[in-house]
C-alpha cells in the first residue's frame, strides 16, 4: 500500500509528490498527460522557469522526481475511488487496483469553449484568461475582454495596470448603466452585439466579428469561459464543493483537506479563477506536506 496516491500529475500533483518523496513517503502519481495549460506556448511567473513552454517544465520536473526511489509516475486514469482514511482504493482505467492511506486530488479542470468558430482554436494564444500569465508580453497594447458577468467589472480595473487601451465585448450581456458609466470614465470602449467568429492573426492578435456586422481587431483577447472538473471522482465521493462565477471548485480547509478525512486537493480544481502555475505548485506542495504530517504517529 502507498502512503499517498496523487490523481493528476501537472504542477500541483508533481509539487505534492516532490514534498512526499523528500519525506521518503511511498507515492504513486496517476496522470493522463493533458494539463490545462498545454495550449499555451509559454508559461510565465514561475520563479526559475519564466518564459519556458509549460510542457517542457513538466518534463524537467518528472526527470527530477526520478531521483526519489519512493515516487512512481504512472500514465493511467483513475476511474473510481472507494474506502476511507488509511484504506483508500483507486481503480485505474487499465484495471489496476491501488491502495493508499491518503489521497491528493489534483486532476484540474477543463475550460468549456463556447460554440464560436475560431474560439477554441485561438485558446492559449490569441485568447487567454490570465493577465498575470500573459499580460506583460502585451503590455501597452490594445486588449479585448469578453464580458462574462459582474466579475468582469473588476477585471477591467485590474487590466489597467497593464494597458490603457481596452475594449469590452458585451457579447449579449446587459451591462447595467452605472457600470457602463464607470467603464466610460475609465476610457474603456464597449462594443455591443454577440461574437460570431474569432479570427486569430500574428502571435496574439485577433479580429472579433460581431452579429452587428462590425469587426474589431485587438492585440489580445481575454475571456473567462465556464469550466468544470476534468473528472467526476469528487462527485462519487460526495465531496463538498463551492459554486463560483466560473464553475464549481472543491472545498478545502487551511490544510488543503477536503470534506472527507484523508483526501486533499490542490491546483485549479480548488482555485480556477487564478490559473497560475505558481499557485498550483504551492498548493500542491502544501497538500503533500499536510498529507505527510497527518500520517505521523
PDB file of N, CA and C in Angstrom, residues 24-82:
ATOM      1  N   UNK A  24      10.422  10.701   2.120  1.00  0.00           N
ATOM      2  CA  UNK A  24      10.587   9.248   1.975  1.00  0.00           C
ATOM      3  C   UNK A  24       9.271   8.492   2.113  1.00  0.00           C
ATOM      4  N   UNK A  25       8.194   9.165   1.733  1.00  0.00           N
ATOM      5  CA  UNK A  25       6.888   8.512   1.717  1.00  0.00           C
ATOM      6  C   UNK A  25       6.667   7.852   0.357  1.00  0.00           C
ATOM      7  N   UNK A  26       5.986   6.736   0.352  1.00  0.00           N
ATOM      8  CA  UNK A  26       5.722   5.987  -0.874  1.00  0.00           C
ATOM      9  C   UNK A  26       4.537   6.616  -1.594  1.00  0.00           C
ATOM     10  N   UNK A  27       4.769   7.029  -2.846  1.00  0.00           N
ATOM     11  CA  UNK A  27       3.779   7.820  -3.583  1.00  0.00           C
ATOM     12  C   UNK A  27       3.610   7.271  -4.993  1.00  0.00           C
ATOM     13  N   UNK A  28       2.360   7.201  -5.457  1.00  0.00           N
ATOM     14  CA  UNK A  28       2.070   6.932  -6.865  1.00  0.00           C
ATOM     15  C   UNK A  28       1.310   8.118  -7.425  1.00  0.00           C
ATOM     16  N   UNK A  29       1.778   8.622  -8.571  1.00  0.00           N
ATOM     17  CA  UNK A  29       1.105   9.724  -9.265  1.00  0.00           C
ATOM     18  C   UNK A  29       0.451   9.165 -10.522  1.00  0.00           C
ATOM     19  N   UNK A  30      -0.865   9.329 -10.624  1.00  0.00           N
ATOM     20  CA  UNK A  30      -1.601   8.907 -11.809  1.00  0.00           C
ATOM     21  C   UNK A  30      -1.886  10.135 -12.667  1.00  0.00           C
ATOM     22  N   UNK A  31      -1.569  10.050 -13.965  1.00  0.00           N
ATOM     23  CA  UNK A  31      -1.753  11.212 -14.827  1.00  0.00           C
ATOM     24  C   UNK A  31      -2.040  10.766 -16.253  1.00  0.00           C
ATOM     25  N   UNK A  32      -2.876  11.539 -16.961  1.00  0.00           N
ATOM     26  CA  UNK A  32      -3.220  11.214 -18.344  1.00  0.00           C
ATOM     27  C   UNK A  32      -2.498  12.105 -19.352  1.00  0.00           C
ATOM     28  N   UNK A  33      -1.669  13.033 -18.871  1.00  0.00           N
ATOM     29  CA  UNK A  33      -0.866  13.850 -19.778  1.00  0.00           C
ATOM     30  C   UNK A  33      -1.604  14.948 -20.506  1.00  0.00           C
ATOM     31  N   UNK A  34      -2.678  15.495 -19.910  1.00  0.00           N
ATOM     32  CA  UNK A  34      -3.454  16.553 -20.562  1.00  0.00           C
ATOM     33  C   UNK A  34      -3.609  17.753 -19.626  1.00  0.00           C
ATOM     34  N   UNK A  35      -2.521  18.453 -19.302  1.00  0.00           N
ATOM     35  CA  UNK A  35      -2.627  19.607 -18.405  1.00  0.00           C
ATOM     36  C   UNK A  35      -3.440  20.730 -19.033  1.00  0.00           C
ATOM     37  N   UNK A  36      -4.058  21.537 -18.200  1.00  0.00           N
ATOM     38  CA  UNK A  36      -4.921  22.616 -18.691  1.00  0.00           C
ATOM     39  C   UNK A  36      -4.158  23.602 -19.572  1.00  0.00           C
ATOM     40  N   UNK A  37      -2.900  23.889 -19.237  1.00  0.00           N
ATOM     41  CA  UNK A  37      -2.169  24.923 -19.973  1.00  0.00           C
ATOM     42  C   UNK A  37      -1.353  24.365 -21.135  1.00  0.00           C
ATOM     43  N   UNK A  38      -1.718  23.184 -21.624  1.00  0.00           N
ATOM     44  CA  UNK A  38      -0.975  22.601 -22.752  1.00  0.00           C
ATOM     45  C   UNK A  38      -1.139  23.405 -24.037  1.00  0.00           C
ATOM     46  N   UNK A  39      -2.133  24.295 -24.096  1.00  0.00           N
ATOM     47  CA  UNK A  39      -2.354  25.103 -25.295  1.00  0.00           C
ATOM     48  C   UNK A  39      -1.460  26.341 -25.326  1.00  0.00           C
ATOM     49  N   UNK A  40      -0.835  26.654 -24.209  1.00  0.00           N
ATOM     50  CA  UNK A  40      -0.014  27.862 -24.118  1.00  0.00           C
ATOM     51  C   UNK A  40       1.396  27.595 -24.639  1.00  0.00           C
ATOM     52  N   UNK A  41       1.924  28.555 -25.381  1.00  0.00           N
ATOM     53  CA  UNK A  41       3.281  28.407 -25.893  1.00  0.00           C
ATOM     54  C   UNK A  41       4.333  28.628 -24.826  1.00  0.00           C
ATOM     55  N   UNK A  42       4.052  29.506 -23.872  1.00  0.00           N
ATOM     56  CA  UNK A  42       4.998  29.837 -22.807  1.00  0.00           C
ATOM     57  C   UNK A  42       4.268  29.917 -21.469  1.00  0.00           C
ATOM     58  N   UNK A  43       4.987  29.604 -20.420  1.00  0.00           N
ATOM     59  CA  UNK A  43       4.459  29.750 -19.070  1.00  0.00           C
ATOM     60  C   UNK A  43       5.217  30.880 -18.392  1.00  0.00           C
ATOM     61  N   UNK A  44       4.483  31.726 -17.676  1.00  0.00           N
ATOM     62  CA  UNK A  44       5.109  32.893 -17.061  1.00  0.00           C
ATOM     63  C   UNK A  44       4.804  32.976 -15.567  1.00  0.00           C
ATOM     64  N   UNK A  45       5.749  33.574 -14.842  1.00  0.00           N
ATOM     65  CA  UNK A  45       5.529  33.842 -13.426  1.00  0.00           C
ATOM     66  C   UNK A  45       6.026  32.770 -12.486  1.00  0.00           C
ATOM     67  N   UNK A  46       6.555  31.664 -13.001  1.00  0.00           N
ATOM     68  CA  UNK A  46       7.087  30.617 -12.129  1.00  0.00           C
ATOM     69  C   UNK A  46       8.586  30.847 -11.967  1.00  0.00           C
ATOM     70  N   UNK A  47       8.991  31.168 -10.770  1.00  0.00           N
ATOM     71  CA  UNK A  47      10.375  31.526 -10.491  1.00  0.00           C
ATOM     72  C   UNK A  47      11.331  30.423 -10.964  1.00  0.00           C
ATOM     73  N   UNK A  48      12.324  30.815 -11.728  1.00  0.00           N
ATOM     74  CA  UNK A  48      13.304  29.869 -12.239  1.00  0.00           C
ATOM     75  C   UNK A  48      12.910  29.232 -13.554  1.00  0.00           C
ATOM     76  N   UNK A  49      11.643  29.390 -13.963  1.00  0.00           N
ATOM     77  CA  UNK A  49      11.158  28.788 -15.207  1.00  0.00           C
ATOM     78  C   UNK A  49      10.382  29.781 -16.057  1.00  0.00           C
ATOM     79  N   UNK A  50      10.547  31.070 -15.785  1.00  0.00           N
ATOM     80  CA  UNK A  50       9.776  32.073 -16.501  1.00  0.00           C
ATOM     81  C   UNK A  50      10.057  32.020 -18.001  1.00  0.00           C
ATOM     82  N   UNK A  51       8.983  32.044 -18.789  1.00  0.00           N
ATOM     83  CA  UNK A  51       9.037  32.103 -20.254  1.00  0.00           C
ATOM     84  C   UNK A  51       9.421  30.758 -20.890  1.00  0.00           C
ATOM     85  N   UNK A  52       9.281  29.669 -20.150  1.00  0.00           N
ATOM     86  CA  UNK A  52       9.522  28.348 -20.722  1.00  0.00           C
ATOM     87  C   UNK A  52       8.196  27.726 -21.160  1.00  0.00           C
ATOM     88  N   UNK A  53       8.199  26.875 -22.192  1.00  0.00           N
ATOM     89  CA  UNK A  53       6.987  26.135 -22.537  1.00  0.00           C
ATOM     90  C   UNK A  53       6.544  25.270 -21.352  1.00  0.00           C
ATOM     91  N   UNK A  54       5.264  25.307 -20.999  1.00  0.00           N
ATOM     92  CA  UNK A  54       4.813  24.565 -19.814  1.00  0.00           C
ATOM     93  C   UNK A  54       5.070  23.070 -19.894  1.00  0.00           C
ATOM     94  N   UNK A  55       4.924  22.485 -21.070  1.00  0.00           N
ATOM     95  CA  UNK A  55       5.163  21.048 -21.179  1.00  0.00           C
ATOM     96  C   UNK A  55       6.630  20.716 -20.954  1.00  0.00           C
ATOM     97  N   UNK A  56       7.545  21.623 -21.331  1.00  0.00           N
ATOM     98  CA  UNK A  56       8.970  21.403 -21.076  1.00  0.00           C
ATOM     99  C   UNK A  56       9.256  21.437 -19.582  1.00  0.00           C
ATOM    100  N   UNK A  57       8.584  22.336 -18.868  1.00  0.00           N
ATOM    101  CA  UNK A  57       8.772  22.414 -17.410  1.00  0.00           C
ATOM    102  C   UNK A  57       8.325  21.112 -16.756  1.00  0.00           C
ATOM    103  N   UNK A  58       7.209  20.570 -17.211  1.00  0.00           N
ATOM    104  CA  UNK A  58       6.708  19.326 -16.635  1.00  0.00           C
ATOM    105  C   UNK A  58       7.633  18.154 -16.934  1.00  0.00           C
ATOM    106  N   UNK A  59       8.193  18.120 -18.142  1.00  0.00           N
ATOM    107  CA  UNK A  59       9.152  17.057 -18.475  1.00  0.00           C
ATOM    108  C   UNK A  59      10.354  17.130 -17.536  1.00  0.00           C
ATOM    109  N   UNK A  60      10.863  18.329 -17.321  1.00  0.00           N
ATOM    110  CA  UNK A  60      12.011  18.507 -16.431  1.00  0.00           C
ATOM    111  C   UNK A  60      11.651  18.116 -14.999  1.00  0.00           C
ATOM    112  N   UNK A  61      10.439  18.471 -14.556  1.00  0.00           N
ATOM    113  CA  UNK A  61      10.007  18.117 -13.202  1.00  0.00           C
ATOM    114  C   UNK A  61       9.959  16.604 -13.018  1.00  0.00           C
ATOM    115  N   UNK A  62       9.429  15.896 -14.003  1.00  0.00           N
ATOM    116  CA  UNK A  62       9.363  14.433 -13.905  1.00  0.00           C
ATOM    117  C   UNK A  62      10.759  13.820 -13.877  1.00  0.00           C
ATOM    118  N   UNK A  63      11.665  14.395 -14.640  1.00  0.00           N
ATOM    119  CA  UNK A  63      13.045  13.898 -14.621  1.00  0.00           C
ATOM    120  C   UNK A  63      13.674  14.094 -13.249  1.00  0.00           C
ATOM    121  N   UNK A  64      13.384  15.216 -12.614  1.00  0.00           N
ATOM    122  CA  UNK A  64      13.925  15.476 -11.283  1.00  0.00           C
ATOM    123  C   UNK A  64      13.330  14.534 -10.246  1.00  0.00           C
ATOM    124  N   UNK A  65      12.057  14.180 -10.402  1.00  0.00           N
ATOM    125  CA  UNK A  65      11.427  13.270  -9.439  1.00  0.00           C
ATOM    126  C   UNK A  65      11.992  11.859  -9.541  1.00  0.00           C
ATOM    127  N   UNK A  66      12.646  11.533 -10.652  1.00  0.00           N
ATOM    128  CA  UNK A  66      13.178  10.178 -10.840  1.00  0.00           C
ATOM    129  C   UNK A  66      14.275   9.845  -9.826  1.00  0.00           C
ATOM    130  N   UNK A  67      14.867  10.851  -9.192  1.00  0.00           N
ATOM    131  CA  UNK A  67      15.916  10.569  -8.211  1.00  0.00           C
ATOM    132  C   UNK A  67      15.368  10.126  -6.863  1.00  0.00           C
ATOM    133  N   UNK A  68      14.036  10.176  -6.712  1.00  0.00           N
ATOM    134  CA  UNK A  68      13.414   9.768  -5.445  1.00  0.00           C
ATOM    135  C   UNK A  68      12.831   8.359  -5.608  1.00  0.00           C
ATOM    136  N   UNK A  69      13.408   7.377  -4.946  1.00  0.00           N
ATOM    137  CA  UNK A  69      13.007   5.979  -5.182  1.00  0.00           C
ATOM    138  C   UNK A  69      11.596   5.635  -4.721  1.00  0.00           C
ATOM    139  N   UNK A  70      10.992   6.472  -3.890  1.00  0.00           N
ATOM    140  CA  UNK A  70       9.652   6.147  -3.385  1.00  0.00           C
ATOM    141  C   UNK A  70       8.541   6.748  -4.236  1.00  0.00           C
ATOM    142  N   UNK A  71       8.895   7.472  -5.312  1.00  0.00           N
ATOM    143  CA  UNK A  71       7.888   8.083  -6.179  1.00  0.00           C
ATOM    144  C   UNK A  71       7.746   7.262  -7.453  1.00  0.00           C
ATOM    145  N   UNK A  72       6.506   6.918  -7.782  1.00  0.00           N
ATOM    146  CA  UNK A  72       6.214   6.207  -9.021  1.00  0.00           C
ATOM    147  C   UNK A  72       5.252   7.041  -9.845  1.00  0.00           C
ATOM    148  N   UNK A  73       5.629   7.319 -11.104  1.00  0.00           N
ATOM    149  CA  UNK A  73       4.773   8.060 -12.033  1.00  0.00           C
ATOM    150  C   UNK A  73       4.132   7.077 -12.995  1.00  0.00           C
ATOM    151  N   UNK A  74       2.803   7.080 -13.047  1.00  0.00           N
ATOM    152  CA  UNK A  74       2.066   6.105 -13.850  1.00  0.00           C
ATOM    153  C   UNK A  74       1.150   6.837 -14.822  1.00  0.00           C
ATOM    154  N   UNK A  75       1.247   6.488 -16.098  1.00  0.00           N
ATOM    155  CA  UNK A  75       0.366   7.073 -17.109  1.00  0.00           C
ATOM    156  C   UNK A  75      -0.937   6.282 -17.126  1.00  0.00           C
ATOM    157  N   UNK A  76      -1.885   6.710 -16.317  1.00  0.00           N
ATOM    158  CA  UNK A  76      -3.163   5.997 -16.198  1.00  0.00           C
ATOM    159  C   UNK A  76      -4.224   6.935 -15.662  1.00  0.00           C
ATOM    160  N   UNK A  77      -5.466   6.614 -15.975  1.00  0.00           N
ATOM    161  CA  UNK A  77      -6.618   7.372 -15.489  1.00  0.00           C
ATOM    162  C   UNK A  77      -7.177   6.685 -14.241  1.00  0.00           C
ATOM    163  N   UNK A  78      -7.582   7.483 -13.272  1.00  0.00           N
ATOM    164  CA  UNK A  78      -8.271   6.946 -12.103  1.00  0.00           C
ATOM    165  C   UNK A  78      -9.764   6.898 -12.409  1.00  0.00           C
ATOM    166  N   UNK A  79     -10.337   5.690 -12.394  1.00  0.00           N
ATOM    167  CA  UNK A  79     -11.756   5.542 -12.738  1.00  0.00           C
ATOM    168  C   UNK A  79     -12.679   5.634 -11.533  1.00  0.00           C
ATOM    169  N   UNK A  80     -12.216   5.166 -10.372  1.00  0.00           N
ATOM    170  CA  UNK A  80     -13.085   5.198  -9.191  1.00  0.00           C
ATOM    171  C   UNK A  80     -12.244   5.179  -7.928  1.00  0.00           C
ATOM    172  N   UNK A  81     -12.848   5.667  -6.859  1.00  0.00           N
ATOM    173  CA  UNK A  81     -12.216   5.684  -5.541  1.00  0.00           C
ATOM    174  C   UNK A  81     -13.204   5.107  -4.539  1.00  0.00           C
ATOM    175  N   UNK A  82     -12.712   4.275  -3.641  1.00  0.00           N
ATOM    176  CA  UNK A  82     -13.551   3.742  -2.566  1.00  0.00           C
ATOM    177  C   UNK A  82     -12.724   3.684  -1.290  1.00  0.00           C
TER     178      UNK A  82
END
